[in-house]
Short mmCIF file of C-alpha atoms in Angstrom, two decimals:
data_model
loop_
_atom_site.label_atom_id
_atom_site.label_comp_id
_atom_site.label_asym_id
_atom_site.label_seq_id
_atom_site.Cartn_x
_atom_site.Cartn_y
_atom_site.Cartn_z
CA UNK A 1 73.22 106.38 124.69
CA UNK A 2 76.64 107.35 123.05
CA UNK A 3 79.61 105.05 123.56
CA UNK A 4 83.18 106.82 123.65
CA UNK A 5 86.04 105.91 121.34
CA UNK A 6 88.89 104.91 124.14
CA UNK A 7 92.53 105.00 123.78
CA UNK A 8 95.34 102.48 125.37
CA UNK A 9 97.76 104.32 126.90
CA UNK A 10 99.65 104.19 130.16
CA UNK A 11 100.98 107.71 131.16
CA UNK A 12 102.99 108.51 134.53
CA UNK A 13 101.61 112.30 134.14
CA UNK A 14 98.66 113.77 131.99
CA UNK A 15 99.90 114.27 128.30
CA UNK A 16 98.47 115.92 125.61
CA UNK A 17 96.13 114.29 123.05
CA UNK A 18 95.27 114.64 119.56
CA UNK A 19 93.30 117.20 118.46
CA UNK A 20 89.76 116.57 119.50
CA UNK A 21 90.41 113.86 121.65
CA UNK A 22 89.04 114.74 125.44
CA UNK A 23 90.71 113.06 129.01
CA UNK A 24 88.31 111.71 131.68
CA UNK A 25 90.30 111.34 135.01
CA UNK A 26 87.99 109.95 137.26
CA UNK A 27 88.67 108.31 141.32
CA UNK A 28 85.92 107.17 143.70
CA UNK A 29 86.89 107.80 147.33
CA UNK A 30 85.14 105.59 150.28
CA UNK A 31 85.33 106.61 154.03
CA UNK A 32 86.95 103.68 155.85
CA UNK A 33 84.86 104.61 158.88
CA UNK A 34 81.37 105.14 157.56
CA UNK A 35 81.99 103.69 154.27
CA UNK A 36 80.12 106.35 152.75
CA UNK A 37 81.56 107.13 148.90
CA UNK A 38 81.61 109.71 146.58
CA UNK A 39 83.33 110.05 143.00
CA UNK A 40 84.61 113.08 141.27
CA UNK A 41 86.69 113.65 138.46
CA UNK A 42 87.44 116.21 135.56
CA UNK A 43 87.39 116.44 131.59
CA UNK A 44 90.20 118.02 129.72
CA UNK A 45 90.67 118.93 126.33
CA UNK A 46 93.57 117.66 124.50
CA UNK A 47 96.06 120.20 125.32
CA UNK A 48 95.23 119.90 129.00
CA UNK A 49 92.67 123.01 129.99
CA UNK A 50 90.12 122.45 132.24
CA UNK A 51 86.63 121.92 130.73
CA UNK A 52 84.37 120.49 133.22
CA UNK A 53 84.76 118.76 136.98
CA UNK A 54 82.62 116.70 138.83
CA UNK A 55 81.16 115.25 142.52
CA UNK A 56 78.90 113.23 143.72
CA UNK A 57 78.00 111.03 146.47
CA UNK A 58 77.28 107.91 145.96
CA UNK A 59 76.18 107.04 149.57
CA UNK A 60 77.88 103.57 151.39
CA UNK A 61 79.73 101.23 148.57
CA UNK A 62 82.76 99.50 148.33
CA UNK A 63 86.13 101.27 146.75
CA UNK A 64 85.28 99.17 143.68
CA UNK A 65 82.22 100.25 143.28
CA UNK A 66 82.75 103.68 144.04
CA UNK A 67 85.28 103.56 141.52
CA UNK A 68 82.87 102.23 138.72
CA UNK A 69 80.54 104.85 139.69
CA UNK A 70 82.95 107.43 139.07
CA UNK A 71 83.61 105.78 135.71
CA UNK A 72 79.78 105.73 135.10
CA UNK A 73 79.24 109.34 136.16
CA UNK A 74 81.94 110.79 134.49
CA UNK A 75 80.63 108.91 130.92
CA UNK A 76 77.39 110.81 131.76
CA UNK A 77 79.09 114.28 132.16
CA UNK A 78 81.39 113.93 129.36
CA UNK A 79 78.73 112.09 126.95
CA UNK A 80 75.81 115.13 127.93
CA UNK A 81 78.78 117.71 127.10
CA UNK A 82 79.29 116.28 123.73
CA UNK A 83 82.60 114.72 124.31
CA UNK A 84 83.03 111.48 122.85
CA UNK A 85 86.61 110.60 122.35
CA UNK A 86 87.79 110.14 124.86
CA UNK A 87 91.05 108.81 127.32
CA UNK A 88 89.46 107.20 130.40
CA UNK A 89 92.04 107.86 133.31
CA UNK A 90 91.29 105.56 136.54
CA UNK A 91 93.82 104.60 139.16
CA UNK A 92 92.21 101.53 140.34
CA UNK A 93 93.13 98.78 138.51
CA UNK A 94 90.02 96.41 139.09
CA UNK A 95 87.96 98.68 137.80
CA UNK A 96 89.85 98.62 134.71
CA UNK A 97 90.11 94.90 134.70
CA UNK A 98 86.07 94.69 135.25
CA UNK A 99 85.52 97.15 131.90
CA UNK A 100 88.18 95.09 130.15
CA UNK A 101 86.08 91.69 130.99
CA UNK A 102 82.51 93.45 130.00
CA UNK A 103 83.83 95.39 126.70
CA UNK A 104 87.43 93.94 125.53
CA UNK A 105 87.33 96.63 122.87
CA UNK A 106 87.58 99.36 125.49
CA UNK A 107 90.27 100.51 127.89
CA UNK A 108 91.40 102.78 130.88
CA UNK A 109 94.55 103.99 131.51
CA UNK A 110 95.13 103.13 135.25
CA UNK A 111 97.17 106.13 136.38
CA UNK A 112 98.46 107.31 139.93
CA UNK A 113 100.58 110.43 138.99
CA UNK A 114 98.32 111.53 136.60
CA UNK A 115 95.16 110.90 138.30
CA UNK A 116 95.58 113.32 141.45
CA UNK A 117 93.56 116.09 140.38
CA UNK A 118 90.19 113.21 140.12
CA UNK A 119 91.42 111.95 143.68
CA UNK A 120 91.21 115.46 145.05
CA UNK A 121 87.64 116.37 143.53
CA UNK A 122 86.33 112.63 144.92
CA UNK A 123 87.91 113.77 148.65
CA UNK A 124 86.08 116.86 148.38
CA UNK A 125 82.82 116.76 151.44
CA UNK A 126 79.86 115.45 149.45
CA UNK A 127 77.17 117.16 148.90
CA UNK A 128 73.19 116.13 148.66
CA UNK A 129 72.65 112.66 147.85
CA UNK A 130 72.01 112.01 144.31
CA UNK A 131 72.61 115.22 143.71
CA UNK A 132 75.84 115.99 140.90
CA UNK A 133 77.75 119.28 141.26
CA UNK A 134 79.27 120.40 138.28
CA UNK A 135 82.81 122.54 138.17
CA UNK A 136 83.34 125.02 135.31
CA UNK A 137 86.96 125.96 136.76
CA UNK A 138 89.79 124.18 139.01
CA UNK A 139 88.75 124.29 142.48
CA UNK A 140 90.80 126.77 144.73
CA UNK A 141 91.90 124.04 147.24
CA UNK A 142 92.87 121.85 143.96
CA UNK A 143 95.03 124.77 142.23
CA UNK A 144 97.85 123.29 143.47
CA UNK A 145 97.43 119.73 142.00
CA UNK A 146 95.93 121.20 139.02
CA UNK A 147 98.98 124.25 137.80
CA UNK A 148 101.57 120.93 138.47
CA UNK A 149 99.83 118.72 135.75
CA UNK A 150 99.96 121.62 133.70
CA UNK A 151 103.65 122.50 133.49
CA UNK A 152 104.66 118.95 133.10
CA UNK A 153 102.96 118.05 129.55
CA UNK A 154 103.90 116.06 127.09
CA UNK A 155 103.00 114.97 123.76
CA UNK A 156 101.70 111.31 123.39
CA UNK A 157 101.70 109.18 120.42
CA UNK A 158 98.78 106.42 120.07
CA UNK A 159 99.91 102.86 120.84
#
């Protein structure tokens, strides 16, 4: 298996990345009445376009959990697409610590504002267990969150 080059940035809305570099925004979402998860989440390319989006359920879990699941899935996606460099976007800030403790050479940018669209896709109803559906456009029920992101880009330098 592949391992993605990350970088460490801190955004408060998606920005563009260099030239080849690829953004993984990723959220896990758990019921708080059945605790039943699932985890979606979408990769860009570095001037913001769509390129692929994500769902799954993940069946019952904890938000952590959930939330590592989505950051496990959406390494699969990405990696079986070809994308390697990558900008990790999670807005759950464990989940960022726990990578941080296993791999100190890696890191995700823990991001509300810029993290919406993932949070949307994870909300969405799950489908089959086990079963991954793949998005090759913006939803129409996440069009809204999506055209936003898109108007507000910026340019980002590395830190």
């Amino acid at each position: 298996m592949s391992h993605a080059k990350v970088r460490n940035l801190t955004p408060n809305q998606w920005q563009k990345q260099p030239a080849g570099w690829f953004c993984l925004n990723i959220d896990g979402s758990v019921s708080p009445v059945s605790n039943f998860g699932s985890v979606g989440g979408v990769v860009r390319d570095h001037v913001g376009n769509w390129i692929i989006g994500f769902h799954k359920a993940v069946g019952i879990t904890a938000p952590l959990q959930a939330e590592l699941w989505a950051i496990l899935q959406g390494l699969e996606v990405a990696w079986s697409h070809g994308f390697e460099l990558l900008l990790i976007q999670s807005d759950f800030a464990d989940a960022v610590i726990v990578n941080l403790v296993n791999d100190p050479n890696s890191s995700l940018s823990p991001t509300s504002l810029s993290n919406s669209l993932a949070d949307g896709i994870a909300k969405l109803p799950s489908p089959l267990m086990h079963d991954v559906a793949l998005f090759s456009s913006p939803l129409v029920g996440l069009q809204d969150v999506f055209s936003p992101d898109m108007s507000t880009l910026s340019t980002v330098t590395q830190a």
